[in-house]
CSV table of C-alpha atoms in Angstrom, one decimal:
chain,number,residue,atom,x,y,z
A,604,MET,CA,-24.7,-13.1,2.1
A,605,LYS,CA,-23.9,-10.0,0.1
A,606,TYR,CA,-20.6,-8.2,0.6
A,607,TYR,CA,-19.7,-4.8,-0.9
A,608,ILE,CA,-16.0,-4.0,-0.8
A,609,ILE,CA,-14.4,-0.7,-1.6
A,610,ALA,CA,-10.6,-0.7,-2.1
A,611,GLY,CA,-8.3,1.8,-3.9
A,612,GLU,CA,-4.7,1.5,-5.2
A,613,ALA,CA,-2.6,-1.6,-5.9
A,614,SER,CA,-2.1,-2.5,-2.3
A,615,GLY,CA,-5.8,-2.3,-1.6
A,616,ASP,CA,-6.4,-4.6,-4.6
A,617,LEU,CA,-3.8,-7.1,-3.2
A,618,HIS,CA,-5.3,-7.2,0.3
A,619,GLY,CA,-8.8,-7.1,-1.0
A,620,SER,CA,-8.2,-10.1,-3.2
A,621,ASN,CA,-6.9,-12.2,-0.3
A,622,LEU,CA,-9.8,-11.1,1.9
A,623,MET,CA,-12.2,-12.1,-0.8
A,624,LYS,CA,-10.6,-15.6,-1.0
A,625,ALA,CA,-11.0,-15.9,2.7
A,626,LEU,CA,-14.6,-14.7,2.6
A,627,TYR,CA,-15.5,-17.3,0.0
A,628,LYS,CA,-14.1,-20.0,2.3
A,629,GLN,CA,-16.3,-18.7,5.2
A,630,ASP,CA,-19.4,-18.2,3.1
A,631,ASP,CA,-19.9,-20.7,0.2
A,632,HIS,CA,-22.8,-18.6,-1.2
A,633,ALA,CA,-21.1,-15.2,-0.9
A,634,GLU,CA,-22.1,-12.5,-3.4
A,635,ILE,CA,-19.3,-9.9,-3.7
A,636,ARG,CA,-19.5,-6.6,-5.5
A,637,PHE,CA,-16.4,-4.4,-5.3
A,638,TRP,CA,-14.3,-1.4,-6.3
A,639,GLY,CA,-10.7,-2.7,-6.8
A,640,GLY,CA,-8.4,-4.0,-9.4
A,641,ASP,CA,-7.2,-7.0,-11.5
A,642,LEU,CA,-6.3,-9.2,-8.5
A,643,MET,CA,-9.7,-8.9,-6.9
A,644,GLN,CA,-11.4,-9.4,-10.3
A,645,ALA,CA,-9.4,-12.7,-10.7
A,646,VAL,CA,-10.9,-14.0,-7.5
A,647,GLY,CA,-14.5,-13.6,-8.6
A,648,GLY,CA,-17.4,-11.3,-7.7
A,649,GLU,CA,-18.3,-8.2,-9.8
A,650,LEU,CA,-16.0,-5.3,-10.4
A,651,VAL,CA,-17.8,-1.9,-10.2
A,652,MET,CA,-14.9,0.5,-10.9
A,653,HIS,CA,-11.1,-0.1,-11.3
A,654,TYR,CA,-8.8,1.8,-9.0
A,655,LYS,CA,-7.0,3.1,-12.1
A,656,GLU,CA,-9.9,5.4,-12.7
A,657,ARG,CA,-9.7,7.1,-9.3
A,658,GLN,CA,-6.0,7.7,-8.5
A,659,PHE,CA,-5.2,11.1,-7.2
A,660,MET,CA,-2.1,11.9,-5.2
A,661,GLY,CA,-2.2,14.6,-2.5
A,662,PHE,CA,-4.5,17.5,-1.6
A,663,ALA,CA,-3.8,19.6,-4.7
A,664,GLU,CA,-4.6,16.7,-7.1
A,665,VAL,CA,-7.9,15.9,-5.3
A,666,ILE,CA,-9.0,19.5,-5.5
A,667,LEU,CA,-8.1,19.7,-9.2
A,668,ASN,CA,-10.2,16.6,-9.8
A,669,LEU,CA,-12.9,17.4,-7.3
A,670,ARG,CA,-15.9,17.2,-9.7
A,671,LYS,CA,-14.7,13.7,-10.8
A,672,VAL,CA,-14.3,12.5,-7.2
A,673,LEU,CA,-17.7,13.8,-6.2
A,674,GLY,CA,-19.2,12.1,-9.1
A,675,GLN,CA,-17.7,8.8,-8.1
A,676,ILE,CA,-18.9,9.2,-4.5
A,677,LYS,CA,-22.5,9.8,-5.8
A,678,PHE,CA,-22.3,6.7,-8.1
A,679,CYS,CA,-20.9,4.5,-5.3
A,680,LYS,CA,-23.8,5.4,-3.0
A,681,SER,CA,-26.3,4.7,-5.8
A,682,ASP,CA,-24.7,1.3,-6.5
A,683,ILE,CA,-24.7,0.3,-2.8
A,684,GLU,CA,-28.4,1.1,-2.6
A,685,LYS,CA,-29.2,-1.0,-5.6
A,686,PHE,CA,-27.1,-4.0,-4.3
A,687,GLN,CA,-28.4,-3.8,-0.7
A,688,PRO,CA,-25.4,-5.6,0.9
A,689,ASP,CA,-25.4,-7.3,4.2
A,690,VAL,CA,-22.1,-5.5,5.0
A,691,ILE,CA,-19.9,-2.9,3.4
A,692,ILE,CA,-16.2,-3.5,3.9
A,693,PHE,CA,-13.9,-0.5,3.5
A,694,ILE,CA,-10.2,-1.1,2.7
A,695,ASP,CA,-7.8,1.7,3.6
A,696,ASN,CA,-8.4,4.7,1.1
A,697,SER,CA,-9.8,6.9,3.9
A,698,GLY,CA,-10.6,10.0,1.9
A,699,PHE,CA,-13.2,8.3,-0.2
A,700,ASN,CA,-14.2,5.5,2.2
A,701,LEU,CA,-15.0,7.6,5.3
A,702,ARG,CA,-17.4,9.7,3.2
A,703,ILE,CA,-19.2,6.6,2.1
A,704,ALA,CA,-19.2,5.2,5.6
A,705,LYS,CA,-20.9,8.2,7.1
A,706,TRP,CA,-23.7,8.0,4.5
A,707,ALA,CA,-24.0,4.2,4.9
A,708,LYS,CA,-24.2,4.2,8.6
A,709,ALA,CA,-27.1,6.7,8.5
A,710,LEU,CA,-28.9,4.3,6.3
A,711,GLN,CA,-28.2,1.5,8.8
A,712,PHE,CA,-25.9,-0.5,6.6
A,713,LYS,CA,-23.3,-2.6,8.5
A,714,THR,CA,-19.9,-0.9,8.1
A,715,HIS,CA,-16.7,-2.8,8.6
A,716,TYR,CA,-13.2,-1.4,8.0
A,717,TYR,CA,-10.1,-3.5,7.1
A,718,ILE,CA,-6.8,-1.7,7.3
A,719,SER,CA,-7.4,1.4,9.4
A,720,PRO,CA,-7.2,4.9,8.1
A,721,GLN,CA,-4.0,6.5,9.3
A,722,VAL,CA,-5.6,8.7,11.9
A,723,TRP,CA,-2.6,8.2,14.1
A,724,ALA,CA,-0.6,10.2,11.5
A,725,SER,CA,-2.8,13.3,11.4
A,726,ARG,CA,-6.1,14.7,12.4
A,727,ALA,CA,-6.7,12.2,15.3
A,728,GLY,CA,-10.0,14.0,15.9
A,729,ARG,CA,-11.4,11.8,13.1
A,730,VAL,CA,-11.4,8.9,15.5
A,731,GLU,CA,-14.8,10.1,17.0
A,732,LYS,CA,-16.3,10.0,13.5
A,733,ILE,CA,-14.9,6.5,12.9
A,734,LYS,CA,-16.3,5.3,16.2
A,735,HIS,CA,-19.7,6.6,15.1
A,736,ASP,CA,-19.7,5.4,11.5
A,737,ILE,CA,-17.7,2.1,11.7
A,738,ASP,CA,-19.2,-0.9,13.4
A,739,ALA,CA,-15.9,-2.9,13.4
A,740,MET,CA,-12.3,-2.0,12.7
A,741,TYR,CA,-9.6,-4.6,11.7
A,742,CYS,CA,-6.1,-3.2,12.2
A,743,ILE,CA,-2.9,-4.6,10.6
A,744,LEU,CA,-0.3,-2.5,12.5
A,745,PRO,CA,0.4,-3.5,16.1
A,746,PHE,CA,0.5,0.0,17.6
A,747,GLU,CA,-3.0,0.8,16.2
A,748,LYS,CA,-4.8,-1.1,18.9
A,749,SER,CA,-3.3,0.9,21.7
A,750,PHE,CA,-3.8,4.1,19.8
A,751,TYR,CA,-7.5,3.5,19.5
A,752,LYS,CA,-7.8,2.4,23.1
A,753,LYS,CA,-6.9,5.9,24.2
A,754,TYR,CA,-10.1,7.0,22.5
A,755,ASP,CA,-12.1,4.2,24.1
A,756,TYR,CA,-12.5,2.4,20.8
A,757,GLU,CA,-12.0,-1.4,20.8
A,758,VAL,CA,-10.5,-2.7,17.5
A,759,ASN,CA,-9.2,-6.0,16.3
A,760,PHE,CA,-5.5,-6.5,15.5
A,761,VAL,CA,-5.5,-9.2,12.9
A,762,GLY,CA,-1.9,-9.3,11.8
A,763,HIS,CA,-0.4,-8.0,8.7
A,764,PRO,CA,-1.6,-9.4,5.3
A,765,LEU,CA,1.8,-8.9,3.7
A,766,ILE,CA,3.2,-11.7,5.7
A,767,ASP,CA,0.8,-14.1,3.9
A,768,ALA,CA,1.1,-12.4,0.5
A,769,ILE,CA,4.8,-12.8,0.5
A,770,ALA,CA,4.9,-16.3,2.1
A,771,ASP,CA,2.3,-17.7,-0.4
A,772,ARG,CA,3.9,-16.3,-3.6
A,773,PRO,CA,5.4,-18.9,-6.0
A,774,GLN,CA,9.2,-19.1,-5.8
A,775,ILE,CA,11.2,-18.2,-8.8
A,776,ASP,CA,14.5,-19.4,-10.3
A,777,ASP,CA,17.0,-16.5,-10.3
A,778,ASN,CA,18.6,-17.4,-13.6
A,779,ALA,CA,15.3,-18.1,-15.4
A,780,PHE,CA,13.9,-14.8,-14.2
A,781,ARG,CA,17.0,-12.9,-15.4
A,782,LEU,CA,16.8,-14.7,-18.8
A,783,GLU,CA,13.1,-13.9,-19.2
A,784,PHE,CA,13.7,-10.2,-18.7
A,785,GLN,CA,17.1,-10.0,-20.4
A,786,LEU,CA,18.9,-9.0,-17.1
A,787,SER,CA,22.6,-9.4,-16.8
A,788,ASP,CA,24.3,-11.3,-14.0
A,789,GLN,CA,25.2,-8.0,-12.2
A,790,PRO,CA,23.7,-7.4,-8.7
A,791,ILE,CA,20.4,-5.6,-8.9
A,792,ILE,CA,19.3,-2.3,-7.5
A,793,ALA,CA,15.5,-2.2,-7.6
A,794,LEU,CA,13.7,1.1,-8.1
A,795,LEU,CA,10.2,1.3,-6.7
A,796,PRO,CA,9.0,4.8,-7.6
A,797,GLY,CA,5.3,4.3,-6.6
A,798,SER,CA,2.1,3.6,-8.5
A,799,ARG,CA,0.7,7.0,-9.4
A,800,LYS,CA,1.9,9.1,-12.3
A,801,GLN,CA,2.5,12.2,-10.1
A,802,GLU,CA,4.8,10.4,-7.7
A,803,ILE,CA,6.6,8.3,-10.3
A,804,THR,CA,7.4,11.5,-12.3
A,805,LYS,CA,8.9,13.2,-9.2
A,806,MET,CA,10.8,10.1,-7.9
A,807,LEU,CA,12.1,8.2,-10.9
A,808,GLY,CA,14.3,11.0,-12.3
A,809,VAL,CA,16.2,11.4,-9.1
A,810,MET,CA,16.6,7.6,-8.7
A,811,LEU,CA,18.0,7.2,-12.2
A,812,SER,CA,20.4,10.0,-11.8
A,813,LEU,CA,22.7,7.5,-9.9
A,814,VAL,CA,23.0,5.0,-12.7
A,815,ASP,CA,26.4,6.3,-14.0
A,816,ASN,CA,27.8,6.2,-10.4
A,817,PHE,CA,27.1,2.5,-9.9
A,818,THR,CA,28.2,0.8,-13.1
A,819,ASP,CA,28.8,-2.5,-11.3
A,820,TYR,CA,25.1,-2.8,-10.6
A,821,GLN,CA,22.0,-3.1,-12.8
A,822,PHE,CA,19.1,-0.8,-12.1
A,823,VAL,CA,15.6,-2.3,-12.6
A,824,ILE,CA,12.4,-0.3,-12.4
A,825,ALA,CA,9.5,-2.1,-10.8
A,826,GLY,CA,6.6,-1.0,-13.0
A,827,ALA,CA,3.2,-0.5,-11.3
A,828,PRO,CA,0.2,-2.5,-12.7
A,829,SER,CA,-1.7,0.8,-12.9
A,830,GLN,CA,0.7,2.3,-15.5
A,831,ASP,CA,1.7,1.2,-19.0
A,832,PHE,CA,5.2,0.8,-20.2
A,833,GLU,CA,4.8,3.8,-22.6
A,834,PHE,CA,4.6,6.1,-19.5
A,835,TYR,CA,8.0,4.8,-18.2
A,836,LYS,CA,9.8,4.9,-21.6
A,837,SER,CA,10.8,8.5,-21.5
A,838,PHE,CA,12.8,7.9,-18.2
A,839,ILE,CA,14.8,5.0,-19.6
A,840,ASN,CA,17.9,6.1,-21.5
A,841,LYS,CA,20.8,4.0,-20.1
A,842,ASP,CA,21.9,0.5,-21.1
A,843,ASN,CA,22.0,-0.8,-17.5
A,844,VAL,CA,18.4,0.2,-16.7
A,845,LYS,CA,15.7,-2.4,-17.2
A,846,PHE,CA,11.9,-2.4,-16.7
A,847,ILE,CA,9.8,-5.1,-15.3
A,848,SER,CA,6.0,-4.6,-14.9
A,849,ASN,CA,3.9,-6.1,-12.2
A,850,ARG,CA,6.5,-8.5,-10.9
A,851,THR,CA,7.7,-6.4,-7.9
A,852,TYR,CA,7.9,-9.4,-5.4
A,853,ASP,CA,9.9,-11.5,-7.9
A,854,LEU,CA,12.2,-8.6,-8.5
A,855,LEU,CA,12.7,-7.9,-4.7
A,856,SER,CA,13.5,-11.6,-4.1
A,857,ILE,CA,16.7,-11.3,-6.2
A,858,SER,CA,17.7,-7.6,-5.4
A,859,THR,CA,20.7,-6.5,-3.5
A,860,ALA,CA,19.3,-3.1,-2.6
A,861,ALA,CA,16.3,-0.8,-3.4
A,862,LEU,CA,15.3,2.8,-3.6
A,863,VAL,CA,11.7,2.9,-2.5
A,864,THR,CA,8.9,5.5,-2.6
A,865,SER,CA,7.3,5.9,0.9
A,866,GLY,CA,4.2,3.7,1.3
A,867,THR,CA,3.4,0.0,1.6
A,868,ALA,CA,6.4,-0.8,-0.6
A,869,THR,CA,8.8,0.1,2.2
A,870,LEU,CA,7.3,-2.6,4.3
A,871,GLU,CA,7.3,-5.1,1.4
A,872,THR,CA,11.0,-4.4,0.8
A,873,ALA,CA,11.8,-4.9,4.4
A,874,LEU,CA,10.0,-8.3,4.5
A,875,PHE,CA,12.0,-9.4,1.6
A,876,LYS,CA,15.1,-8.4,3.6
A,877,VAL,CA,16.3,-6.0,1.0
A,878,PRO,CA,18.3,-2.9,2.3
A,879,GLN,CA,16.6,0.2,1.2
A,880,VAL,CA,16.6,4.0,1.1
A,881,VAL,CA,13.1,5.5,1.4
A,882,CYS,CA,12.3,8.4,-0.9
A,883,TYR,CA,9.4,10.9,-0.8
A,884,LYS,CA,8.8,14.1,-2.9
A,885,ALA,CA,5.3,15.5,-3.4
A,886,ASN,CA,3.7,18.5,-5.1
A,887,ALA,CA,5.0,21.6,-3.2
A,888,ILE,CA,1.5,22.7,-2.2
A,889,SER,CA,0.5,19.2,-1.0
A,890,TYR,CA,3.8,18.8,0.9
A,891,GLN,CA,3.3,22.1,2.8
A,892,ILE,CA,-0.2,21.2,3.8
A,893,ALA,CA,0.8,17.7,4.9
A,894,LYS,CA,3.8,19.0,6.8
A,895,ARG,CA,1.4,21.1,9.0
A,896,ILE,CA,-1.1,18.4,9.8
A,897,ILE,CA,1.1,15.2,10.1
A,898,THR,CA,2.4,14.6,13.5
A,899,LEU,CA,4.7,11.6,12.9
A,900,LYS,CA,8.4,11.3,13.5
A,901,TYR,CA,8.8,9.1,10.4
A,902,ILE,CA,7.0,8.5,7.1
A,903,SER,CA,8.0,4.9,6.3
A,904,LEU,CA,6.1,2.0,7.8
A,905,VAL,CA,9.3,0.3,8.8
A,906,ASN,CA,10.4,3.1,11.1
A,907,LEU,CA,6.9,3.7,12.4
A,908,ILE,CA,6.4,0.1,13.4
A,909,MET,CA,9.9,-0.1,15.0
A,910,ASP,CA,9.5,3.4,16.6
A,911,ARG,CA,13.0,4.3,15.6
A,912,GLU,CA,15.0,5.1,12.5
A,913,VAL,CA,15.8,1.7,10.8
A,914,VAL,CA,15.8,2.9,7.2
A,915,THR,CA,17.0,6.3,6.0
A,916,GLU,CA,14.2,8.6,4.8
A,917,LEU,CA,15.0,11.3,2.2
A,918,ILE,CA,12.1,13.7,2.1
A,919,GLN,CA,11.4,16.6,-0.3
A,920,GLY,CA,14.6,18.7,-0.5
A,921,ASP,CA,16.7,16.0,1.0
A,922,LEU,CA,15.8,13.7,-1.9
A,923,ASN,CA,18.6,14.8,-4.3
A,924,LYS,CA,21.4,13.1,-6.2
A,925,MET,CA,24.1,13.8,-3.6
A,926,ARG,CA,22.2,12.5,-0.6
A,927,LEU,CA,20.7,9.5,-2.4
A,928,LYS,CA,24.2,8.5,-3.7
A,929,LYS,CA,25.6,8.6,-0.2
A,930,GLU,CA,22.8,6.6,1.4
A,931,LEU,CA,22.9,4.0,-1.4
A,932,ILE,CA,26.6,3.5,-0.9
A,933,ALA,CA,25.9,3.0,2.9
A,934,ILE,CA,23.5,0.1,2.3
A,935,LEU,CA,25.7,-1.5,-0.3
A,936,GLU,CA,29.1,-1.3,1.3
A,937,THR,CA,29.1,-0.7,5.1
A,938,ASP,CA,28.0,-2.2,8.4
A,939,LYS,CA,24.6,-0.5,8.0
A,940,ARG,CA,23.7,-3.3,5.6
A,941,GLU,CA,24.2,-6.0,8.3
A,942,LYS,CA,22.4,-3.9,10.9
A,943,LEU,CA,19.4,-3.6,8.5
A,944,PHE,CA,19.1,-7.4,8.2
A,945,LEU,CA,18.9,-7.8,12.0
A,946,ASP,CA,16.3,-5.0,12.3
A,947,TYR,CA,14.2,-6.5,9.5
A,948,TYR,CA,14.0,-9.8,11.4
A,949,GLU,CA,12.8,-8.0,14.5
A,950,LEU,CA,10.2,-6.1,12.5
A,951,GLU,CA,8.8,-9.4,11.2
A,952,LYS,CA,8.4,-10.7,14.7
A,953,ILE,CA,6.5,-7.6,15.8
A,954,LEU,CA,4.0,-7.9,12.9
A,955,GLY,CA,2.9,-11.3,14.2
A,956,GLY,CA,2.3,-14.5,12.3
A,957,ARG,CA,0.3,-15.5,9.3
A,958,GLY,CA,-3.5,-15.4,8.8
A,959,ALA,CA,-4.6,-11.7,8.6
A,960,SER,CA,-7.1,-12.3,5.8
A,961,GLU,CA,-8.5,-15.4,7.4
A,962,ASN,CA,-8.8,-13.8,10.8
A,963,THR,CA,-10.6,-10.8,9.3
A,964,ALA,CA,-13.0,-12.8,7.1
A,965,LYS,CA,-13.9,-15.0,10.1
A,966,LEU,CA,-14.6,-12.0,12.3
A,967,ILE,CA,-16.7,-10.3,9.6
A,968,TYR,CA,-18.7,-13.4,8.8
A,969,ASN,CA,-19.4,-14.2,12.5
A,970,ALA,CA,-20.5,-10.6,13.0
A,971,ILE,CA,-23.1,-10.5,10.3
A,972,LYS,CA,-24.4,-14.1,9.9
A,973,PRO,CA,-27.9,-14.8,11.1
A,974,SER,CA,-28.0,-15.8,14.7
A,975,ASN,CA,-30.0,-19.0,14.0
């Protein structure tokens, strides 16, 4: 059968690639056309547009690039009509995907959504549109099933795909990895400043302001696959700051602590059992808009899933050198470090076991295969 998958950002590319592998196992003759990235392209199928071409962070950036966004939506619709898929699979990326879903449902395409839009965070009224436009929803956070149930919408909790992604990664040799990237034998503080230029610019400067205060540690920037080294070069002006591109999991596996931009990376860091401080700073206009519509107590997935403060979140004005230094010391040298390890193990249990991609692929295939 024919599958059309729409994913955005590096995390969508990762989860999309694993879903594609699982779909090929379910359907030997699957034809897959997709919007995604390098990981999805490596699996097979046909790439329509790379997520690097459509990365905009926050409300203000989307408005500034509105003509480009609208052009991509128009092109996506045209491409779907030409391909005539048996099912469209949306992965996260709600701003773009829900617009396509509304159009696709009206034309009677089958619409399935993997990794729910974060309607539980803001504008819960969108659930009614989702119920109307999405035939099947596959959730990866345990609290989402009960959230949707309040709106009389039955969804599938399939487990979290990061459990598989981390468990299946090749193991590395610590010494060989350090040698490959010319790292010293000092303990590592990993810096995960995000994947978009706007957020990296806002986050990385503050993170690197601590370098001279922690000379017994080596700071290593986890470069996003969506950005070239040239972009990061201007931030690196200290001897004990290194840069490693597209090897975040390997870096986390040998890190002592991490400073992490809010997003999927906070959960990845927790699953690697690395104590972290969560950082977030947005465009001032975008932040003020978000502040008025987001109803959550926390911004990090770790705290949201645990429903309590496990990791410290430094948001907007609180993200400054003084606060960041204090919190980094806390996860390096105090009892908070041991408490974090215990909380991380509890978090992993709540997320369930392995098999999210396989569970989702099986449900999608069984829903659309011919009844005969």
